[in-house]
Short mmCIF file of C-alpha atoms in Angstrom, two decimals:
data_model
loop_
_atom_site.label_atom_id
_atom_site.label_comp_id
_atom_site.label_asym_id
_atom_site.label_seq_id
_atom_site.Cartn_x
_atom_site.Cartn_y
_atom_site.Cartn_z
CA GLY A 1 169.20 188.82 12.39
CA ASP A 2 172.66 188.10 13.66
CA SER A 3 174.65 190.90 15.26
CA VAL A 4 177.42 191.83 17.68
CA THR A 5 177.11 194.68 20.17
CA GLN A 6 180.15 195.95 21.90
CA MET A 7 180.71 198.83 24.17
CA GLU A 8 181.39 202.23 22.60
CA GLY A 9 184.68 203.83 23.17
CA PRO A 10 187.13 205.39 23.44
CA VAL A 11 188.32 203.66 26.55
CA THR A 12 191.34 205.49 28.34
CA LEU A 13 193.12 203.69 30.92
CA SER A 14 196.47 204.22 32.66
CA GLU A 15 199.46 201.75 32.26
CA GLU A 16 198.71 198.55 34.53
CA ALA A 17 194.98 199.11 34.97
CA PHE A 18 192.40 196.43 34.43
CA LEU A 19 190.79 196.35 31.12
CA THR A 20 187.10 195.03 30.31
CA ILE A 21 185.41 195.54 26.77
CA ASN A 22 181.95 194.21 26.72
CA CYS A 23 180.58 192.18 23.75
CA THR A 24 177.30 190.64 23.54
CA TYR A 25 175.73 188.70 20.57
CA THR A 26 172.52 187.68 18.76
CA ALA A 27 172.74 184.36 16.74
CA THR A 28 170.76 181.49 15.68
CA GLY A 29 172.85 178.19 16.44
CA TYR A 30 176.15 178.04 17.86
CA PRO A 31 178.29 180.73 16.40
CA SER A 32 182.12 180.86 16.97
CA LEU A 33 183.23 184.08 18.53
CA PHE A 34 186.36 186.05 17.93
CA TRP A 35 188.31 189.09 19.22
CA TYR A 36 190.25 190.98 16.49
CA VAL A 37 192.62 194.01 16.99
CA GLN A 38 193.58 196.55 14.83
CA TYR A 39 196.96 198.63 15.53
CA PRO A 40 197.40 201.99 14.13
CA GLY A 41 197.95 201.97 10.10
CA GLU A 42 197.30 198.14 10.23
CA GLY A 43 194.85 195.68 9.31
CA LEU A 44 192.79 193.62 11.55
CA GLN A 45 194.31 190.51 13.18
CA LEU A 46 193.02 187.74 15.13
CA LEU A 47 193.52 188.07 18.97
CA LEU A 48 191.62 185.16 20.29
CA LYS A 49 188.90 182.93 19.62
CA ALA A 50 186.20 180.48 21.23
CA THR A 51 184.16 177.91 19.47
CA LYS A 52 181.64 176.45 22.00
CA ALA A 53 180.12 177.43 25.07
CA ASP A 54 182.35 177.76 28.19
CA ASP A 55 185.64 177.68 25.93
CA LYS A 56 188.11 180.45 27.04
CA GLY A 57 190.26 182.08 24.49
CA SER A 58 193.30 183.60 25.49
CA ASN A 59 196.50 185.49 23.98
CA LYS A 60 198.92 187.97 24.91
CA GLY A 61 197.39 188.36 28.43
CA PHE A 62 194.15 188.88 27.07
CA GLU A 63 191.18 186.54 27.81
CA ALA A 64 187.45 186.01 26.83
CA THR A 65 185.06 183.26 27.81
CA TYR A 66 182.14 182.10 25.50
CA ARG A 67 179.17 182.65 27.55
CA LYS A 68 175.94 180.77 25.97
CA GLU A 69 173.65 181.84 29.17
CA THR A 70 174.19 185.52 28.89
CA THR A 71 175.31 185.44 25.13
CA SER A 72 178.62 187.47 25.97
CA PHE A 73 182.23 187.55 25.05
CA HIS A 74 183.87 190.15 27.00
CA LEU A 75 187.50 190.88 26.67
CA GLU A 76 189.46 191.32 29.87
CA LYS A 77 193.32 191.94 30.54
CA GLY A 78 194.66 192.23 33.86
CA SER A 79 197.39 195.13 33.46
CA VAL A 80 197.37 196.95 30.28
CA GLN A 81 200.32 198.42 28.57
CA VAL A 82 200.87 201.38 25.95
CA SER A 83 201.35 199.17 23.63
CA ASP A 84 197.81 197.70 23.67
CA SER A 85 196.57 200.92 22.37
CA ALA A 86 194.36 200.00 19.43
CA VAL A 87 190.94 199.24 18.05
CA TYR A 88 189.26 195.81 19.25
CA PHE A 89 186.52 194.49 17.39
CA CYS A 90 184.31 191.49 18.62
CA ALA A 91 182.72 189.19 15.91
CA LEU A 92 181.02 185.97 15.44
CA THR A 93 180.64 183.47 12.49
CA VAL A 94 177.73 181.60 11.42
CA PRO A 95 177.23 179.24 8.48
CA ASN A 96 176.21 180.99 5.16
CA THR A 97 176.70 180.30 1.32
CA GLY A 98 179.87 178.87 0.50
CA GLY A 99 180.87 178.47 4.34
CA PHE A 100 180.34 180.97 6.77
CA LYS A 101 179.71 184.71 7.42
CA THR A 102 181.49 186.85 9.88
CA ILE A 103 179.67 189.77 11.66
CA PHE A 104 181.75 192.53 13.34
CA GLY A 105 180.82 194.88 16.07
CA ALA A 106 181.52 198.38 15.63
CA GLY A 107 184.79 198.44 17.41
CA THR A 108 186.19 199.79 20.64
CA ARG A 109 189.02 202.12 20.59
CA LEU A 110 191.41 201.74 23.60
CA PHE A 111 194.13 204.35 24.79
CA VAL A 112 196.56 203.44 27.40
CA LYS A 113 198.38 206.36 29.05
CA ALA A 114 201.92 206.08 30.32
CA ASP B 1 202.86 183.79 8.01
CA VAL B 2 199.75 184.61 5.80
CA LYS B 3 200.25 187.72 3.80
CA VAL B 4 197.41 189.73 2.37
CA THR B 5 198.34 192.72 0.07
CA GLN B 6 196.70 195.68 -1.06
CA SER B 7 198.17 197.46 -3.85
CA SER B 8 197.69 200.76 -2.44
CA ARG B 9 197.44 202.32 1.17
CA TYR B 10 196.02 205.60 0.17
CA LEU B 11 193.94 206.77 -3.09
CA VAL B 12 192.48 210.21 -4.19
CA LYS B 13 190.04 209.78 -7.16
CA ARG B 14 187.62 212.06 -8.74
CA THR B 15 183.52 211.66 -8.58
CA GLY B 16 182.54 209.59 -11.57
CA GLU B 17 186.07 207.66 -12.17
CA LYS B 18 186.33 204.12 -12.50
CA VAL B 19 188.48 202.88 -9.44
CA PHE B 20 190.31 199.49 -9.03
CA LEU B 21 191.47 198.05 -5.66
CA GLU B 22 193.52 195.23 -5.83
CA CYS B 23 194.05 192.29 -3.24
CA VAL B 24 196.40 189.31 -3.54
CA GLN B 25 197.01 186.64 -0.80
CA ASP B 26 199.92 184.38 -0.78
CA MET B 27 198.44 181.17 1.31
CA ASP B 28 196.19 179.65 -1.07
CA HIS B 29 193.06 180.57 0.74
CA GLU B 30 189.90 179.71 -1.22
CA ASN B 31 187.55 182.53 0.63
CA MET B 32 188.49 186.33 -0.19
CA PHE B 33 186.26 189.40 1.24
CA TRP B 34 185.98 193.16 0.65
CA TYR B 35 184.66 195.00 3.55
CA ARG B 36 184.47 198.84 4.17
CA GLN B 37 185.34 200.45 7.49
CA ASP B 38 183.76 203.52 8.61
CA PRO B 39 183.77 205.19 12.21
CA GLY B 40 181.10 204.07 14.10
CA LEU B 41 180.12 201.43 11.71
CA GLY B 42 182.68 198.49 12.14
CA LEU B 43 183.26 196.42 9.19
CA ARG B 44 180.75 196.03 6.61
CA LEU B 45 180.80 193.47 4.02
CA ILE B 46 180.66 194.50 0.48
CA TYR B 47 181.26 191.06 -1.80
CA PHE B 48 183.04 187.98 -0.88
CA SER B 49 184.26 184.89 -3.08
CA TYR B 50 184.60 181.46 -2.16
CA ASP B 51 186.19 180.34 -5.34
CA VAL B 52 187.62 181.58 -8.57
CA LYS B 53 185.22 183.25 -10.75
CA MET B 54 182.61 182.86 -8.02
CA LYS B 55 181.09 185.69 -5.89
CA GLU B 56 178.55 186.65 -3.46
CA LYS B 57 177.00 189.87 -2.62
CA GLY B 58 177.50 191.05 1.06
CA ASP B 59 175.48 193.46 3.14
CA ILE B 60 176.31 196.67 1.04
CA PRO B 61 177.01 195.72 -2.83
CA GLU B 62 175.51 198.78 -4.35
CA GLY B 63 178.13 200.77 -6.43
CA TYR B 64 180.70 197.94 -6.33
CA SER B 65 181.71 194.93 -8.32
CA VAL B 66 184.42 192.35 -8.05
CA SER B 67 186.39 190.06 -9.95
CA ARG B 68 188.44 186.82 -9.01
CA GLU B 69 190.07 185.34 -12.01
CA LYS B 70 192.76 183.78 -10.13
CA LYS B 71 192.69 182.24 -6.64
CA GLU B 72 194.99 184.57 -5.01
CA ARG B 73 193.64 188.00 -6.48
CA PHE B 74 190.41 189.64 -5.53
CA SER B 75 189.53 192.99 -7.11
CA LEU B 76 187.19 195.52 -5.99
CA ILE B 77 185.71 198.08 -8.72
CA LEU B 78 183.90 201.33 -8.17
CA GLU B 79 182.28 201.72 -11.67
CA SER B 80 181.72 205.45 -10.94
CA ALA B 81 183.21 206.59 -7.76
CA SER B 82 181.18 208.72 -5.60
CA THR B 83 181.82 210.96 -2.53
CA ASN B 84 179.87 208.61 -0.03
CA GLN B 85 182.30 206.02 -1.08
CA THR B 86 185.19 207.73 0.59
CA SER B 87 186.28 205.06 3.37
CA MET B 88 188.76 202.67 4.42
CA TYR B 89 188.70 199.44 2.29
CA LEU B 90 189.96 196.28 3.82
CA CYS B 91 190.73 192.96 1.98
CA ALA B 92 190.82 189.58 3.89
CA SER B 93 191.10 185.81 3.10
CA SER B 94 190.54 182.57 4.95
CA LEU B 95 190.35 178.97 4.34
CA SER B 96 187.27 177.00 3.62
CA SER B 97 187.85 174.04 5.71
CA GLY B 98 189.86 172.80 8.46
CA GLU B 99 190.27 174.05 12.13
CA GLU B 100 191.13 177.57 11.12
CA ARG B 101 188.67 178.08 8.45
CA ASN B 102 186.66 180.90 10.37
CA ILE B 103 189.89 182.83 10.83
CA GLN B 104 190.17 185.79 8.23
CA TYR B 105 193.64 187.52 7.53
CA PHE B 106 193.61 190.87 6.36
CA GLY B 107 195.62 193.50 4.49
CA ALA B 108 196.75 196.82 5.83
CA GLY B 109 193.79 198.68 4.01
CA THR B 110 193.32 201.23 1.38
CA ARG B 111 192.17 204.66 2.39
CA LEU B 112 190.25 205.96 -0.60
CA SER B 113 189.03 209.70 -0.70
CA VAL B 114 186.65 210.54 -3.78
CA LEU B 115 186.52 214.29 -4.39
#
């Protein structure tokens, strides 16, 4: 079945370090891919998305490229800040009854130290 | 901005109680969802609705029911709460068409403890 696998956390980095959070997926057809972020005490919010192969999503200095050949959508940021501390979820959507279904990864917690 | 509001941030209930979790969205979204979030398991879909009075089971519907009498409101009901339903519950909504149809907007969550 359709699934998303992302690296286990927590990930602990110092401020200004380079961030990579790995995400791979299994899906039939051509899913859309997403990264959502959950800051402490809040719900999830969309960080970036890509809807077809080779698309690059970007927002707030974060980037991820839809790689169909490796079924991956790794999240990267060149220089993290303390304010980036949060839980990051990789997700995909596939067609389903009534429209689509979203499948989330388990989440990766990021701690950024000053 | 889309706003999804969940009625309670924290709830403490006793085993066997009937529990209602309420969710309201203000952007006229057709689709609404209930998830539970547990450490290491990510988000698991309980129920979703793509129209008023319509509902579909998600991956873990056992022990839950839902109600959608109005487009903006989607309620999750625990008929007889049990300790294994202690969790964070997240409500979300989305459009059903257009460029943004796959983007979900989430409420802040309700942390439910069943004692």
